Coordinates of C-alpha atoms in Angstrom, one line a residue:
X29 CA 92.6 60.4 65.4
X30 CA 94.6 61.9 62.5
X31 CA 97.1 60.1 61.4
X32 CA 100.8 61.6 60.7
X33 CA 101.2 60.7 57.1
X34 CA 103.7 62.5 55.0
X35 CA 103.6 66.5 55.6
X36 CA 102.9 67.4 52.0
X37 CA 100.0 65.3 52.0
X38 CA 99.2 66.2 55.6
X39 CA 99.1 70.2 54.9
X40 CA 97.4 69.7 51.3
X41 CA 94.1 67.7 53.0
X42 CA 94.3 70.1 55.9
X43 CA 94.0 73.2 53.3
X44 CA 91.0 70.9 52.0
X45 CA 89.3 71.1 55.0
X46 CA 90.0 74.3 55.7
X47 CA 88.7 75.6 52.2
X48 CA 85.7 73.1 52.4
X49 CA 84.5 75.0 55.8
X50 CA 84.6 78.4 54.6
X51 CA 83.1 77.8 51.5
X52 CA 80.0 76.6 53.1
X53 CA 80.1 79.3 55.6
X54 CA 80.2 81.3 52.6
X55 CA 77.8 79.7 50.7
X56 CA 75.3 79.8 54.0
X57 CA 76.0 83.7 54.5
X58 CA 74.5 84.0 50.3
X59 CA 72.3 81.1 49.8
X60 CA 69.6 82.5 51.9
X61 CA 69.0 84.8 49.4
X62 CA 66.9 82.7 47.0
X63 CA 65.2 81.5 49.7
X64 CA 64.5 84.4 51.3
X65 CA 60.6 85.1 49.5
X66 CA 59.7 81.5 49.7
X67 CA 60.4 81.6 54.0
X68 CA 59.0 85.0 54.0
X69 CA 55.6 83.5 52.4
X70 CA 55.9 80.2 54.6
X71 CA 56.9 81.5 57.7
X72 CA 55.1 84.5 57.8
X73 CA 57.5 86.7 58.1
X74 CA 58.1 90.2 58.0
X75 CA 60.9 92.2 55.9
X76 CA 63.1 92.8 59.5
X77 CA 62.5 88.7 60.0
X78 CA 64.2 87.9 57.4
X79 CA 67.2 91.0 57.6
X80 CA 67.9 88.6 60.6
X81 CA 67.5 85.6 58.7
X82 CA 71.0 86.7 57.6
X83 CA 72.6 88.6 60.4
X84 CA 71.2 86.4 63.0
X85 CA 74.1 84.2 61.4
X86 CA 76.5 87.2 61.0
X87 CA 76.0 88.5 64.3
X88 CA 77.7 85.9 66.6
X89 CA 80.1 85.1 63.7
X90 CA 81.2 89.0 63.8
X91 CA 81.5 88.8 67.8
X92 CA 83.0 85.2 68.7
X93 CA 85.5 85.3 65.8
X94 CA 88.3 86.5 67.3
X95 CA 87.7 84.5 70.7
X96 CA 87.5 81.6 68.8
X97 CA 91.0 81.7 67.5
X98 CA 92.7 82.5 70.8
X99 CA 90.7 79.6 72.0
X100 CA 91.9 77.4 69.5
X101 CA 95.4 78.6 70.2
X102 CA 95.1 77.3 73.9
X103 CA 93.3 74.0 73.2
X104 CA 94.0 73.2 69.8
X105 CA 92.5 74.1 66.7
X106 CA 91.6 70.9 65.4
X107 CA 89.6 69.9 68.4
X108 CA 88.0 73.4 67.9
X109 CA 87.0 72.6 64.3
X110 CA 85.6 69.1 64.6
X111 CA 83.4 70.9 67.7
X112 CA 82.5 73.5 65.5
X113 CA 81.6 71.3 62.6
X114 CA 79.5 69.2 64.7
X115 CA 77.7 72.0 65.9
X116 CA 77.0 73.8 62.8
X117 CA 75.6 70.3 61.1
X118 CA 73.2 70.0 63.8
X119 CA 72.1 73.1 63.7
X120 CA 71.7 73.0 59.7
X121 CA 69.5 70.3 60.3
X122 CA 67.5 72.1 63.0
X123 CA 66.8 75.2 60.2
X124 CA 65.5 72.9 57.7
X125 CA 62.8 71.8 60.0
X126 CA 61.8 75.1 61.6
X127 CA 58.3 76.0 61.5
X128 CA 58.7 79.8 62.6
X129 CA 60.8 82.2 61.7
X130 CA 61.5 82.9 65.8
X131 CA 62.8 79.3 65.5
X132 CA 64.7 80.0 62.1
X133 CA 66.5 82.8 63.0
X134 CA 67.7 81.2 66.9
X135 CA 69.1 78.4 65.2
X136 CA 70.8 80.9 62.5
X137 CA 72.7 82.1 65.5
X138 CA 73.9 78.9 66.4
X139 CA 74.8 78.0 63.0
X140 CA 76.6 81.8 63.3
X141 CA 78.2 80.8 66.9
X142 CA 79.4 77.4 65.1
X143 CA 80.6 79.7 62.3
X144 CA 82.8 81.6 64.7
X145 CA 84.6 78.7 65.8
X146 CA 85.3 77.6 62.2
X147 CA 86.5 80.7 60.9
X148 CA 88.6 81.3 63.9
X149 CA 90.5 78.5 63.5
X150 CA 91.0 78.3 60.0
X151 CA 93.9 80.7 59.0
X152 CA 95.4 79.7 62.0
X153 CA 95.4 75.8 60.6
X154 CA 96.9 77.1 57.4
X155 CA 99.8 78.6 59.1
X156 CA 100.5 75.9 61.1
X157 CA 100.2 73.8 57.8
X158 CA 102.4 76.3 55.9
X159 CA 105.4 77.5 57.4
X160 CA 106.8 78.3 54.7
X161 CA 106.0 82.5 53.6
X162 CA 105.4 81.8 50.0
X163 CA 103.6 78.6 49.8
X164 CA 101.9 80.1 52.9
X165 CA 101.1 83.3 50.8
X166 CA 99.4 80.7 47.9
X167 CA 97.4 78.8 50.7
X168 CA 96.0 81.9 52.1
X169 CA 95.2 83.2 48.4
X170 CA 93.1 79.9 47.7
X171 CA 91.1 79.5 51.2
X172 CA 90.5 83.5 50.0
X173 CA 89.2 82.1 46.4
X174 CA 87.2 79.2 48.3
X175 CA 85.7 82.2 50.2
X176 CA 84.3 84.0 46.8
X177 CA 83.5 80.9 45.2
X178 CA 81.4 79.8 48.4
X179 CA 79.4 83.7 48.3
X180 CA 79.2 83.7 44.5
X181 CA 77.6 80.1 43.5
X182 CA 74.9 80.4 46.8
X183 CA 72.1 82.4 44.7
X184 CA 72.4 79.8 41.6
X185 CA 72.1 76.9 43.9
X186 CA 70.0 78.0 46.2
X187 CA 67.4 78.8 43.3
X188 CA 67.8 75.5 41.9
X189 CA 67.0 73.9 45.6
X190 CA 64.7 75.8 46.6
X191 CA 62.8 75.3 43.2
X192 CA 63.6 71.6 43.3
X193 CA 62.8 70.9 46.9
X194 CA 61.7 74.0 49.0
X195 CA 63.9 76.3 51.6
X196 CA 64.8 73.6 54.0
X197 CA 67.1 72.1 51.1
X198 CA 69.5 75.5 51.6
X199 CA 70.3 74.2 55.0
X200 CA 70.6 70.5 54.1
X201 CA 72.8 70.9 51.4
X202 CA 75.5 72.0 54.8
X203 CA 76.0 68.1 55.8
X204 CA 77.5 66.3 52.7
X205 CA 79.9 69.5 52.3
X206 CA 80.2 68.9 56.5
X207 CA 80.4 65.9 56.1
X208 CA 83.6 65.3 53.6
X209 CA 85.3 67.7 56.2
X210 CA 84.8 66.7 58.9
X211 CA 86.0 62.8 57.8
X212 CA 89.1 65.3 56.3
X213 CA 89.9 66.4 60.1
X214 CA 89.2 63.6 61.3
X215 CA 91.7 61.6 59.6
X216 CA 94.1 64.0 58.3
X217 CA 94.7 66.9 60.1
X218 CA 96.8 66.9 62.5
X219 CA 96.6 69.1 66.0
X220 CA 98.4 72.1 66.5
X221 CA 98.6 75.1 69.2
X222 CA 100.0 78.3 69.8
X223 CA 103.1 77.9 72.0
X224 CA 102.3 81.1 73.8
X225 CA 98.6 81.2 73.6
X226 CA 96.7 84.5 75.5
X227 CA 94.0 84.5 77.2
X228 CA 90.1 84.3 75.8
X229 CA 88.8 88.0 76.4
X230 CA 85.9 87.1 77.6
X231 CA 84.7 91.1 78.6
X232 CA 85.8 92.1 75.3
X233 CA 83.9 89.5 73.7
X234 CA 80.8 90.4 75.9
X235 CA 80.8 94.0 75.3
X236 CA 81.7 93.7 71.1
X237 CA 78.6 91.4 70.7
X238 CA 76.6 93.5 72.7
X239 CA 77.1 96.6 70.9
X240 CA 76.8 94.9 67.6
X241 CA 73.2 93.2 68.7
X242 CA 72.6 96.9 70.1
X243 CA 73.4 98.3 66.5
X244 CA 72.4 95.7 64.5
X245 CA 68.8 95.6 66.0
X246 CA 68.5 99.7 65.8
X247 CA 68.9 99.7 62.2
X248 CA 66.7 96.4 61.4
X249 CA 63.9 97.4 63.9
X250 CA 64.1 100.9 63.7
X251 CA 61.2 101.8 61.0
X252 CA 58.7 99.3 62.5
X253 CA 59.4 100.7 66.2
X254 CA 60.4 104.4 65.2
X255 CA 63.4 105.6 65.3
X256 CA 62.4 108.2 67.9
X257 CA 61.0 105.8 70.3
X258 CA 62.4 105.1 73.9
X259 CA 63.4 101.4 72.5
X260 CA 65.5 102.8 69.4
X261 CA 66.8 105.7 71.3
X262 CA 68.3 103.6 74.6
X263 CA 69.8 101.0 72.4
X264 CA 71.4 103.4 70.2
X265 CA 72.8 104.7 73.4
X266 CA 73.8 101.0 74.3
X267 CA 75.4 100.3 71.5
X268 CA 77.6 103.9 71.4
X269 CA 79.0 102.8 74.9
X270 CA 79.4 99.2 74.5
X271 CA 81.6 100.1 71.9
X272 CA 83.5 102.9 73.2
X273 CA 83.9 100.8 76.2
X274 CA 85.4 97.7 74.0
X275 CA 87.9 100.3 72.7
X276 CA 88.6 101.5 76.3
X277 CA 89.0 97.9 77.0
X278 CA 91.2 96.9 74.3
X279 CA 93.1 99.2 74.5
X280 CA 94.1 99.1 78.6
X281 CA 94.3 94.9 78.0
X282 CA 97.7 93.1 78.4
X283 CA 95.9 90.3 76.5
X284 CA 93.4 92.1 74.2
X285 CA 90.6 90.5 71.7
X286 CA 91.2 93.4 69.5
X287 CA 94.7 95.2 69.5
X288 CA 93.2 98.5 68.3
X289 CA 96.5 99.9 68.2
X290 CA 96.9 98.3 64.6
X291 CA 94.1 100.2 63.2
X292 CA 97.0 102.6 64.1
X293 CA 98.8 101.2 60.8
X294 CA 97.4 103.1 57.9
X295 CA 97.8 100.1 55.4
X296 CA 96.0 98.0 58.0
X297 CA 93.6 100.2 58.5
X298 CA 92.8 100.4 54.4
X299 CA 92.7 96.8 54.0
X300 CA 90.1 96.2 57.0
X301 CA 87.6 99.2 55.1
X302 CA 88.0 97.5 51.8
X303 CA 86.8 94.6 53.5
X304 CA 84.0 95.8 54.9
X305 CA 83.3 98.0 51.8
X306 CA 82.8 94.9 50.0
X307 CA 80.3 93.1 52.1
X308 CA 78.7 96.0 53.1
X309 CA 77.6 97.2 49.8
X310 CA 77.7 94.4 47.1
X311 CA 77.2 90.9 49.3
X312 CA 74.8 92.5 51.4
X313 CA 72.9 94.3 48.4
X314 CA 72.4 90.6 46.6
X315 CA 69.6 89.8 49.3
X316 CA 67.7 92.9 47.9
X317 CA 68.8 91.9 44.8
X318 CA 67.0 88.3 44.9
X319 CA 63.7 89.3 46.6
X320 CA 63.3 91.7 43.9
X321 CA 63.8 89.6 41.1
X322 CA 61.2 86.9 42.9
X323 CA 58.9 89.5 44.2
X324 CA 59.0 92.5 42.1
X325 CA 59.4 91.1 38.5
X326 CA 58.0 87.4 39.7
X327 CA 61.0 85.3 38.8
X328 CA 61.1 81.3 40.1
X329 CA 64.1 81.0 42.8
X330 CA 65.5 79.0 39.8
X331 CA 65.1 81.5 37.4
X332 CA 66.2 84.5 40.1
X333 CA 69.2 82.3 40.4
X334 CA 70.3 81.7 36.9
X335 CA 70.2 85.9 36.6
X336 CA 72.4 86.2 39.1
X337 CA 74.9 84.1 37.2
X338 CA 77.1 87.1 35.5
X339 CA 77.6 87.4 39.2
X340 CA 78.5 84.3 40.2
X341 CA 80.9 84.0 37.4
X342 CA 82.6 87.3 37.4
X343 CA 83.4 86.4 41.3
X344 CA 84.3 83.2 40.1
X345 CA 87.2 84.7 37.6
X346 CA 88.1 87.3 39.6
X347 CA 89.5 85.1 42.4
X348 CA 92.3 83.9 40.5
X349 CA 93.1 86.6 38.2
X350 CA 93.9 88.8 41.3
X351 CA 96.0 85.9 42.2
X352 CA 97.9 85.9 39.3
X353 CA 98.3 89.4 39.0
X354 CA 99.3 89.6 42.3
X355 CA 102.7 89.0 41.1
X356 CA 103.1 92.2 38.7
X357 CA 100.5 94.6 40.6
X358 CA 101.1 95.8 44.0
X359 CA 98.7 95.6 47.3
X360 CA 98.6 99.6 47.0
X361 CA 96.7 99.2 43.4
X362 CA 94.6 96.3 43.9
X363 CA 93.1 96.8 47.0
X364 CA 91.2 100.4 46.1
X365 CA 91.2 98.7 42.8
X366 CA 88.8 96.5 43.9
X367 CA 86.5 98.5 45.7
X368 CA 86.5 101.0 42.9
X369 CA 84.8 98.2 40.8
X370 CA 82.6 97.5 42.7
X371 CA 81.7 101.2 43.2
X372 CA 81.2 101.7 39.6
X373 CA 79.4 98.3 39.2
X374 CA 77.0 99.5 42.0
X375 CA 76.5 102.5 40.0
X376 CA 75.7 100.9 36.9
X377 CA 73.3 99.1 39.4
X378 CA 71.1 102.0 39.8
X379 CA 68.5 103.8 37.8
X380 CA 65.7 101.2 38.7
X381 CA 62.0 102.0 37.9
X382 CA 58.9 99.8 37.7
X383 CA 60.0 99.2 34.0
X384 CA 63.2 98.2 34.6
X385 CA 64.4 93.7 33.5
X386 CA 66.7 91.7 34.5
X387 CA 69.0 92.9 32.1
X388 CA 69.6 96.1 33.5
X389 CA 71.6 94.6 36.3
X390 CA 74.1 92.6 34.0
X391 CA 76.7 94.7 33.3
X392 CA 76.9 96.5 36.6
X393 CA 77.3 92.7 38.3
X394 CA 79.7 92.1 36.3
X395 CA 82.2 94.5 37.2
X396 CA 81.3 94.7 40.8
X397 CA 81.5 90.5 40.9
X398 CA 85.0 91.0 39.5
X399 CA 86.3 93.6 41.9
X400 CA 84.6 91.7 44.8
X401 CA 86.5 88.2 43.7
X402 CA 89.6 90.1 43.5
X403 CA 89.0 91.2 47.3
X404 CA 88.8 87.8 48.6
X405 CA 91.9 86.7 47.5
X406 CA 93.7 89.6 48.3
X407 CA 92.7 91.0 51.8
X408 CA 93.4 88.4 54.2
X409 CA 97.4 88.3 52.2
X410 CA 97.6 91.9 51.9
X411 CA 96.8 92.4 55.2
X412 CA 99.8 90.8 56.6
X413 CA 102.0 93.2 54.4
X414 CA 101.1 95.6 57.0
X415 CA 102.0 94.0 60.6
X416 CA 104.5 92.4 62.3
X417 CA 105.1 88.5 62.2
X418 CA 103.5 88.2 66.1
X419 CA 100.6 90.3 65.1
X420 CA 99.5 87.9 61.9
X421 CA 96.6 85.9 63.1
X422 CA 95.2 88.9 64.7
X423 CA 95.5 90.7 61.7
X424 CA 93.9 88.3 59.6
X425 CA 90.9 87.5 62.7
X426 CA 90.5 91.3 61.9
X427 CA 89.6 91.0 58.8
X428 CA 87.0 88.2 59.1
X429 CA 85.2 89.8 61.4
X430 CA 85.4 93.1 59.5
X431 CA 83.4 91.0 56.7
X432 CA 81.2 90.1 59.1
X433 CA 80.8 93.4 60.6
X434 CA 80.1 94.7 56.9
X435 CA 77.9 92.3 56.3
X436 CA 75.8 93.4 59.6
X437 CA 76.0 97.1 58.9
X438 CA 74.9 96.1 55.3
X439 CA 72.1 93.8 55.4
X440 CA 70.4 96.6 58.1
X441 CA 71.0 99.3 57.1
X442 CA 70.4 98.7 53.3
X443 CA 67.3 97.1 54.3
X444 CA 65.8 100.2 56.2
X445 CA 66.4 101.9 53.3
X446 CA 64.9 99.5 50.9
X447 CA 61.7 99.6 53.4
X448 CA 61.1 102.9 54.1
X449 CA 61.5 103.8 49.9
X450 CA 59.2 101.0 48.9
X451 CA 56.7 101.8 51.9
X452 CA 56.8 105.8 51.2
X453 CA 56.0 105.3 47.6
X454 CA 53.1 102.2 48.9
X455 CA 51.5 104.5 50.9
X456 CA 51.9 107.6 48.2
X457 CA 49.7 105.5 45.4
X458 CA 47.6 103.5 47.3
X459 CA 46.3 106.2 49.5
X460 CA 45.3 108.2 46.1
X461 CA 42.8 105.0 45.7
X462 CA 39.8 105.7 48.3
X463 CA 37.8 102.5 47.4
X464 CA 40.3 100.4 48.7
X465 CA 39.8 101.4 52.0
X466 CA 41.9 102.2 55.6
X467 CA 42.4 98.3 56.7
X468 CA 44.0 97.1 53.0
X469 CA 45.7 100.1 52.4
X470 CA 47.6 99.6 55.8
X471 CA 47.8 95.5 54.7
X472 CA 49.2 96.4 51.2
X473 CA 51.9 99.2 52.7
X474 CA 53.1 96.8 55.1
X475 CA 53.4 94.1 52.6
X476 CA 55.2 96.0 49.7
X477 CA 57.4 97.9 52.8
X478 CA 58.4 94.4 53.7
X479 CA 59.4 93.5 50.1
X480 CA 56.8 91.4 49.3
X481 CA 55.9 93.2 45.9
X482 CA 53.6 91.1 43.5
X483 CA 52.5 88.2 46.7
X484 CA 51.0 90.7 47.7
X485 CA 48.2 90.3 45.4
X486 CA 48.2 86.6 45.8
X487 CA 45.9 87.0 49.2
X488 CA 43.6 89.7 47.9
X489 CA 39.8 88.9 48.6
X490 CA 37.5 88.2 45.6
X491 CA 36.0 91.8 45.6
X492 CA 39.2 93.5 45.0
X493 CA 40.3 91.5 42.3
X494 CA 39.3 94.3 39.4
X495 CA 42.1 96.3 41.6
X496 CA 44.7 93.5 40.2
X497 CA 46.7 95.7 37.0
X498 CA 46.7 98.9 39.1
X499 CA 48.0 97.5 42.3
X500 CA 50.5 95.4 40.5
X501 CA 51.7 98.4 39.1
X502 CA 52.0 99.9 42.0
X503 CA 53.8 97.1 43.7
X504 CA 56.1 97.4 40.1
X505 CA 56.6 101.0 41.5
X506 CA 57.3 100.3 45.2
X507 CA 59.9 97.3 45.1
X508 CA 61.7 99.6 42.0
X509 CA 62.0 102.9 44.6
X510 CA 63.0 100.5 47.3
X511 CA 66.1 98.3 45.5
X512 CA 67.0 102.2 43.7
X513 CA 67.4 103.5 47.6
X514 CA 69.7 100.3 48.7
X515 CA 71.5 100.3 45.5
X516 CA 71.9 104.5 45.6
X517 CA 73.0 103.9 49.3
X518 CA 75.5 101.2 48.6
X519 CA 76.9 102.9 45.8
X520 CA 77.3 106.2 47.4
X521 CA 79.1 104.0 50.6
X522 CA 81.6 101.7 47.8
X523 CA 82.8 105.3 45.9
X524 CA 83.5 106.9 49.4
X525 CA 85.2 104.1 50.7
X526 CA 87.8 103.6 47.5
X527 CA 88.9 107.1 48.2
X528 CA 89.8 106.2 51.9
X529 CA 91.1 102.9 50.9
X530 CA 93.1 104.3 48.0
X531 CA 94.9 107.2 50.1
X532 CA 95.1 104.6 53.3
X533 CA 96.6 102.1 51.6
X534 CA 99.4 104.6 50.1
X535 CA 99.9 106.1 53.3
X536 CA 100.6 102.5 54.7
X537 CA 103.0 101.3 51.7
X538 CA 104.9 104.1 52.2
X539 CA 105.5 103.4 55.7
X540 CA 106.3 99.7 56.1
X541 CA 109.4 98.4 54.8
X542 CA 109.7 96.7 51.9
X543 CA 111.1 93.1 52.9
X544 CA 108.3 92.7 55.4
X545 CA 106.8 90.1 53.4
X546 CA 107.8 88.5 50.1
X547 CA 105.3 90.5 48.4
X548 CA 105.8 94.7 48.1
X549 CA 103.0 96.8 48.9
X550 CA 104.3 99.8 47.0

């Protein structure tokens, strides 16, 4: 039971748990990454097996979110956590000893569902910890930091683990970070509730999750089924009315998950696309990212990892020089500021051939890891500068689950891409090779569509081996055109978005009044 020690103390340890869940969650979403070959050789697994790797943990994150905070307003948020601690150690344990990657990804999900709970409760805690606007405004700022730190350190460390001790250590590492937090909650935090909690939508919640899985699964299935097939075609259909039937929903509730009316608010509206802007491009490009350094250019997880350093660091800094220059530069020019680096960081990003190093990516990660820490400081503070008092932990629910929702639409959709490029060219060069006949033609395509780039030739029979320097080349070729379509696509997505956010934003600024909130938006 938590004891009711002095408040200062009692709100600081509470913002140390609070910080110490979302950076794993964080640091769970990203660590996959330089893991990602290693399960893909162990497991057997095709490219789509391990998109879901990663959104099989987004998905129920992005869909229970929400719930999970109303719930925690009704029976307390504390209880909530330690449950959803609990849960999510388990089920990190349970990953680490899966021996498919049908296994893998089900436990993801609960990991994900656990995720949801933690998440949902979290900003919620703060506020009850922090009553106070301005220190309020700080707390939020640092679980936001905590946040980026979590997402930038998971390739560096998860290439060291897995190097060290194999996948299964990503999902170990959860319980000592689990662990200390959970003792935190135990002990220090102290229960709170909303006086005037609503209801858990449960429909809402049903039909959002639904049309996410329905979307999520077009876009990661899509080039091994077809996109024309019956399957594709009836879940795109599925997830088109699942969602217009959430809006329909949401907006008809007395008691909604969702208030869509506050997309309504132009500001509000800006901030939730930046959100998703940023995940969508940059957090979900860095899986691609890792499987081509290990794959393509045949880099160690440790070695994959220490390249994405400039990353890691630049996320790092960025965190708390948004902070600090929160106080001189509005919401209204940081926001789109921090999409627009990433836009142009993605941009450096691209221009990727089979003879392209590490050290083409530097600069671009860079700039993009400093617009992206900038973003996670910022968006869950700025976008309470848009809504009413009442309307703050929605608000701020919103934009978790935008992340997520990014992260989904992301991690699919960039993956298509990356497999139909890398296949298309696969099948281009290795068809012009007649020797090497129908069956390892198909074999190789698959592979190097999948990502798999130079494993590919670690399971060629003996007789082909004087194929080795021409099919490496070709697998150079294929993972190159692959990461150039993702990077292209998330590029293309980061530039549009800054426009939107940038005029959005403004519209917003100009519209809400000034002593909202301690800090302007204009």
């Amino acid at each position: 039971m938590a004891t009711g020690g002095h408040p200062e103390r009692g709100a600081r340890l509470t913002l140390a748990a609070v910080c110490l869940a979302v950076f794993m969650l964080l640091l769970d979403m990203t660590i996959v990454a330089a893991a990602l070959a290693d399960i893909q050789a162990s497991l057997d697994a095709r490219l789509s097996g391990l998109q879901w790797v990663v959104d099989a943990y987004a998905l129920p994150m992005a869909g229970l979110l929400l719930s999970a905070a109303t719930l925690g307003d009704r029976i307390g948020r504390r209880r909530l956590y330690l449950g959803g601690m609990i849960v999510f150690l388990f089920a990190s344990a349970g990953c680490a000893l899966a021996r498919s990657i049908a296994f893998l990804n089900g436990l993801r999900a609960v990991q994900g569902a656990a995720g949801a709970v933690l998440l949902g409760v979290s900003l919620p805690m703060i506020a009850a910890a922090f009553p106070e606007p301005r220190r309020r405004s700080v707390a939020i700022a640092l679980y936001g930091a905590m946040m980026g730190a979590g997402g930038a350190v998971g390739p560096l460390l998860g290439g060291a683990l897995v190097t060290a001790y194999g996948w299964p250590s990503i999902f170990l590492i959860n319980l000592p970070i689990g662990i200390v937090a959970l003792a935190i909650a135990v002990f220090a935090v102290t229960e709170s509730v909303a006086p005037q909690a609503r209801p858990v939508d449960i429909h809402g919640t049903v039909v959002l999750t639904a049309g996410l899985f329905a979307g999520v699964y077009v876009l990661i299935e899509g080039n091994r089924y077809g996109w024309g097939s019956p399957r594709m075609l009836a879940l795109s259909v599925v997830c088109l009315v699942a969602l217009l039937v959430f809006v329909r929903h949401e907006t008809r509730s007395t008691a909604p998950l969702l208030d869509v009316r506050m997309l309504a608010n132009a500001g509000f509206a800006g901030v939730c696309l930046a959100a998703f802007a940023a995940t969508g491009t940059l957090i979900a490009s860095t899986n691609y990212l890792a499987l081509y350094f290990m794959n393509t250019l045949g880099y160690s997880p440790f070695d994959a990892g220490l390249r994405a350093l400039p990353l890691t660091v630049a996320i790092v800094v960025g965190a708390p020089a948004a902070m600090l220059g929160a106080r001189w530069v509005p919401a209204v020019v940081a926001i789109p500021g921090g999409v627009a680096l990433i836009a142009v960081g993605m941009w450096m990003m691209t221009g990727v051939t089979a003879a392209t190093g590490w050290t083409h990516f530097v600069a671009g990660s860079v700039v993009a890891g400093l617009g992206l820490g900038g973003l996670s400081a910022l968006t869950s503070d700025a976008a309470l500068r848009f809504v009413s008092v009442p309307d703050a932990g929605m608000a701020t629910g919103t934009v978790s689950t935008v992340r997520q929702i990014g992260i989904l639409a992301g991690v699919a959709g960039l993956g298509a891409l990356f497999s139909r490029a890398a296949g298309d060219i696969a099948a281009a060069r290795l068809s012009a090779l007649p020797a090497l006949g129908a069956e390892p033609t198909r074999l190789l395509t698959d592979g190097l569509g999948a990502g798999a780039g130079l494993r590919v030739l670690d399971v060629l029979p003996v007789e082909m081996r004087p194929m080795v320097p021409t099919l490496a080349t070709i697998a150079r070729e294929a993972g190159a055109a692959g990461m150039q379509a993702a990077l292209v696509a998330a590029a293309v997505v980061a530039t549009g978005a800054t426009a939107a956010v940038a005029m959005l934003v403004g519209t917003g600024a100009r519209r809400t009044p000034r002593d909202r909130t301690p800090m302007s938006v204009d």
